[in-house]
mmCIF file of C-alpha atoms and ligand atoms in Angstrom:
data_model
loop_
_atom_site.group_PDB
_atom_site.id
_atom_site.type_symbol
_atom_site.label_atom_id
_atom_site.label_comp_id
_atom_site.label_asym_id
_atom_site.label_seq_id
_atom_site.Cartn_x
_atom_site.Cartn_y
_atom_site.Cartn_z
ATOM 1 C CA MET A 212 214.840 51.771 264.015
ATOM 2 C CA LYS A 213 217.785 50.711 261.932
ATOM 3 C CA LEU A 214 218.358 51.412 258.267
ATOM 4 C CA THR A 215 218.283 48.096 256.412
ATOM 5 C CA ILE A 216 218.908 47.145 252.823
ATOM 6 C CA GLU A 217 216.518 44.557 251.444
ATOM 7 C CA ARG A 218 216.058 42.657 248.268
ATOM 8 C CA LEU A 219 212.316 43.042 247.806
ATOM 9 C CA THR A 220 210.398 39.912 246.847
ATOM 10 C CA ALA A 221 206.896 41.286 247.398
ATOM 11 C CA LEU A 222 205.455 44.792 247.701
ATOM 12 C CA SER A 223 203.095 45.921 250.450
ATOM 13 C CA GLN A 224 200.660 48.755 249.803
ATOM 14 C CA GLN A 225 203.004 51.059 251.744
ATOM 15 C CA ASP A 226 205.959 49.897 249.599
ATOM 16 C CA VAL A 227 204.005 50.864 246.471
ATOM 17 C CA ILE A 228 203.350 54.359 247.891
ATOM 18 C CA ASP A 229 207.038 54.727 248.797
ATOM 19 C CA LEU A 230 208.358 53.455 245.447
ATOM 20 C CA GLU A 231 206.079 55.847 243.576
ATOM 21 C CA LYS A 232 207.665 58.681 245.582
ATOM 22 C CA ILE A 233 211.151 57.416 244.692
ATOM 23 C CA TRP A 234 210.258 56.855 241.007
ATOM 24 C CA PRO A 235 207.251 59.158 240.305
ATOM 25 C CA GLN A 236 207.190 58.208 236.629
ATOM 26 C CA GLN A 237 206.617 54.499 237.349
ATOM 27 C CA ALA A 238 203.552 52.635 238.583
ATOM 28 C CA PHE A 239 203.727 49.622 240.896
ATOM 29 C CA ALA A 240 201.256 47.031 242.149
ATOM 30 C CA SER A 241 201.296 45.334 245.532
ATOM 31 C CA GLY A 242 201.990 41.593 245.712
ATOM 32 C CA PRO A 243 204.866 39.342 244.679
ATOM 33 C CA LEU A 244 207.500 40.787 242.356
ATOM 34 C CA ALA A 245 207.810 38.973 239.059
ATOM 35 C CA GLY A 246 210.491 39.151 236.387
ATOM 36 C CA ASP A 247 214.229 38.624 236.310
ATOM 37 C CA ARG A 248 215.206 42.058 237.640
ATOM 38 C CA ALA A 249 215.870 42.360 241.366
ATOM 39 C CA LEU A 250 214.806 45.366 243.389
ATOM 40 C CA PHE A 251 217.000 46.460 246.304
ATOM 41 C CA ALA A 252 215.753 49.150 248.669
ATOM 42 C CA ALA A 253 216.749 51.015 251.823
ATOM 43 C CA ARG A 254 214.123 50.819 254.563
ATOM 44 C CA PHE A 255 213.907 53.011 257.675
ATOM 45 C CA ASN A 256 210.942 53.072 260.088
ATOM 46 C CA ALA A 257 209.031 50.716 257.748
ATOM 47 C CA ARG A 258 209.385 53.196 254.852
ATOM 48 C CA LEU A 259 211.468 52.859 251.698
ATOM 49 C CA LEU A 260 213.886 55.768 251.245
ATOM 50 C CA ALA A 261 215.904 54.662 248.220
ATOM 51 C CA ALA A 262 215.894 51.943 245.601
ATOM 52 C CA VAL A 263 217.747 50.465 242.651
ATOM 53 C CA GLU A 264 216.839 47.889 240.044
ATOM 54 C CA VAL A 265 219.480 45.230 239.375
ATOM 55 C CA GLU A 266 219.707 42.915 236.385
ATOM 56 C CA VAL A 267 222.198 40.084 236.844
ATOM 57 C CA THR A 268 223.555 38.124 233.892
ATOM 58 C CA GLY A 269 226.171 35.591 234.966
ATOM 59 C CA THR A 270 228.895 37.548 236.766
ATOM 60 C CA THR A 271 227.797 40.924 235.392
ATOM 61 C CA ALA A 272 225.134 43.188 236.881
ATOM 62 C CA VAL A 273 223.525 46.364 235.598
ATOM 63 C CA MET A 274 221.937 48.809 238.049
ATOM 64 C CA ARG A 275 219.263 51.197 236.867
ATOM 65 C CA GLY A 276 217.250 53.988 238.461
ATOM 66 C CA PHE A 277 219.498 54.376 241.501
ATOM 67 C CA THR A 278 217.634 57.021 243.528
ATOM 68 C CA VAL A 279 217.549 58.297 247.105
ATOM 69 C CA ARG A 280 214.478 60.348 248.044
ATOM 70 C CA GLU A 281 215.380 64.018 248.062
ATOM 71 C CA VAL A 282 214.453 64.557 251.741
ATOM 72 C CA THR A 283 217.041 62.002 252.894
ATOM 73 C CA ARG A 284 219.999 62.818 250.672
ATOM 74 C CA ARG A 285 223.547 63.426 251.972
ATOM 75 C CA ARG A 286 223.033 61.180 254.998
ATOM 76 C CA GLY A 287 224.824 58.084 253.754
ATOM 77 C CA VAL A 288 221.699 56.243 252.545
ATOM 78 C CA GLY A 289 222.921 56.019 248.945
ATOM 79 C CA ARG A 290 226.348 54.741 249.909
ATOM 80 C CA TYR A 291 224.809 52.121 252.201
ATOM 81 C CA LEU A 292 222.359 50.948 249.518
ATOM 82 C CA LEU A 293 225.144 50.680 246.955
ATOM 83 C CA GLU A 294 227.612 48.878 249.244
ATOM 84 C CA GLU A 295 224.995 46.444 250.557
ATOM 85 C CA THR A 296 223.650 45.643 247.088
ATOM 86 C CA LEU A 297 227.187 44.750 245.991
ATOM 87 C CA ARG A 298 227.747 42.722 249.178
ATOM 88 C CA GLN A 299 224.493 40.796 248.807
ATOM 89 C CA LEU A 300 225.431 39.658 245.294
ATOM 90 C CA PRO A 301 228.949 38.282 245.911
ATOM 91 C CA ASP A 302 229.117 36.306 242.648
ATOM 92 C CA VAL A 303 228.934 39.476 240.561
ATOM 93 C CA ARG A 304 232.394 40.548 239.361
ATOM 94 C CA HIS A 305 231.498 43.393 236.985
ATOM 95 C CA TRP A 306 229.144 46.168 238.009
ATOM 96 C CA ARG A 307 227.652 48.830 235.786
ATOM 97 C CA LEU A 308 225.354 51.676 236.758
ATOM 98 C CA GLU A 309 223.284 53.421 234.139
ATOM 99 C CA GLY A 310 222.138 56.955 234.909
ATOM 100 C CA ASN A 311 222.362 60.559 233.801
ATOM 101 C CA ARG A 312 226.056 61.340 233.223
ATOM 102 C CA ASN A 313 225.244 65.086 233.437
ATOM 103 C CA ASP A 314 223.840 64.775 236.973
ATOM 104 C CA ALA A 315 226.572 66.347 239.119
ATOM 105 C CA ALA A 316 225.387 64.704 242.360
ATOM 106 C CA LEU A 317 225.265 61.244 240.804
ATOM 107 C CA GLN A 318 228.667 61.811 239.184
ATOM 108 C CA ALA A 319 230.266 62.824 242.517
ATOM 109 C CA PHE A 320 228.497 60.009 244.345
ATOM 110 C CA MET A 321 229.608 57.267 241.953
ATOM 111 C CA LEU A 322 233.225 58.446 242.019
ATOM 112 C CA ALA A 323 233.098 58.651 245.858
ATOM 113 C CA CYS A 324 231.885 55.037 245.872
ATOM 114 C CA GLY A 325 234.810 53.806 243.773
ATOM 115 C CA PHE A 326 233.143 53.575 240.358
ATOM 116 C CA ARG A 327 234.691 55.102 237.244
ATOM 117 C CA ALA A 328 232.971 56.790 234.335
ATOM 118 C CA VAL A 329 233.077 54.712 231.153
ATOM 119 C CA GLY A 330 231.182 55.943 228.097
ATOM 120 C CA GLY A 331 227.706 56.911 229.241
ATOM 121 C CA HIS A 332 227.691 54.927 232.484
ATOM 122 C CA TRP A 333 229.791 53.946 235.533
ATOM 123 C CA GLU A 334 231.646 50.731 236.153
ATOM 124 C CA LYS A 335 233.394 48.858 238.912
HETATM 125 C C1 LIG B 122 223.335 60.593 243.815
HETATM 126 C C2 LIG B 122 222.494 60.114 245.000
HETATM 127 C C3 LIG B 122 222.082 58.652 244.769
HETATM 128 C C4 LIG B 122 223.351 60.214 246.282
HETATM 129 O O1 LIG B 122 222.649 59.642 247.379
HETATM 130 P P1 LIG B 122 222.956 60.137 248.892
HETATM 131 O O2 LIG B 122 222.247 59.229 249.823
HETATM 132 O O3 LIG B 122 222.652 61.583 249.003
HETATM 133 O O4 LIG B 122 224.538 59.920 248.957
HETATM 134 P P2 LIG B 122 225.443 59.690 250.272
HETATM 135 O O5 LIG B 122 224.943 60.558 251.379
HETATM 136 O O6 LIG B 122 225.551 58.234 250.541
HETATM 137 O O7 LIG B 122 226.835 60.271 249.748
HETATM 138 C C5 LIG B 122 228.055 59.530 249.710
HETATM 139 C C6 LIG B 122 229.129 60.422 249.127
HETATM 140 O O8 LIG B 122 228.836 60.708 247.735
HETATM 141 C C7 LIG B 122 229.225 62.070 247.439
HETATM 142 N N1 LIG B 122 228.023 62.866 247.136
HETATM 143 C C8 LIG B 122 226.715 62.482 247.267
HETATM 144 N N2 LIG B 122 225.882 63.480 246.869
HETATM 145 C C9 LIG B 122 226.674 64.507 246.482
HETATM 146 C C10 LIG B 122 226.397 65.815 245.989
HETATM 147 N N3 LIG B 122 225.127 66.254 245.817
HETATM 148 N N4 LIG B 122 227.465 66.624 245.688
HETATM 149 C C11 LIG B 122 228.728 66.202 245.864
HETATM 150 N N5 LIG B 122 229.054 64.960 246.353
HETATM 151 C C12 LIG B 122 228.040 64.123 246.645
HETATM 152 C C13 LIG B 122 229.906 62.605 248.700
HETATM 153 O O9 LIG B 122 231.276 62.282 248.607
HETATM 154 C C14 LIG B 122 229.232 61.785 249.781
HETATM 155 O O10 LIG B 122 229.990 61.676 250.959
HETATM 156 P P3 LIG B 122 229.895 62.857 252.077
HETATM 157 O O11 LIG B 122 228.445 63.164 252.292
HETATM 158 O O12 LIG B 122 230.555 62.247 253.272
HETATM 159 O O13 LIG B 122 230.630 64.024 251.495
HETATM 160 C C15 LIG B 122 221.216 61.021 245.192
HETATM 161 O O14 LIG B 122 221.617 62.375 245.178
HETATM 162 C C16 LIG B 122 220.168 60.820 244.122
HETATM 163 O O15 LIG B 122 219.316 59.920 244.226
HETATM 164 N N6 LIG B 122 220.220 61.626 243.043
HETATM 165 C C17 LIG B 122 219.321 61.450 241.924
HETATM 166 C C18 LIG B 122 219.885 60.357 241.046
HETATM 167 C C19 LIG B 122 218.982 60.079 239.879
HETATM 168 O O16 LIG B 122 218.637 60.981 239.123
HETATM 169 N N7 LIG B 122 218.567 58.796 239.732
HETATM 170 C C20 LIG B 122 217.669 58.373 238.669
HETATM 171 C C21 LIG B 122 218.333 57.678 237.524
HETATM 172 S S1 LIG B 122 219.893 56.904 237.795
#
């Protein structure tokens, strides 16, 4: 099975279980996704391994909650999710990622992916 990056439009019951492992502090419901924030996720063997929420306003996008499940870190999943999310939204010119600036892994990851630290977030 191949790793794929998807923009989720509806959640299955399995997706809900997976997302609650990725973001334990959030609750999800199965069914169509409402609202103006997009959810991109990495899927492998029918399971979601990583996800990010994206809010697009014109040519600017803000990513929040970028997380790869701990068991699958350092295998390129994060980089693939980030690169594919950017590729799937070609009209966006300015990217921002909000996250914990004191998280050393996230800091190293964002710099490795070509973002720069600006104030309390990262930009590209
Ligand atoms: C940061 C994070 C997204 C990285 O995901 P990942 O799938 O492990 O990253 P990748 O394997 O794609 O790494 C790509 C590159 O980033 C850098 N990198 C990633 N994790 C790193 C770490 N822990 N230490 C140093 N460099 C790191 C490396 O350069 C790596 O390339 P390499 O493995 O060839 O050396 C993941 O560790 C994570 O989800 N952390 C928690 C983030 C969080 O708290 N999110 C919630 C709010 S934003």
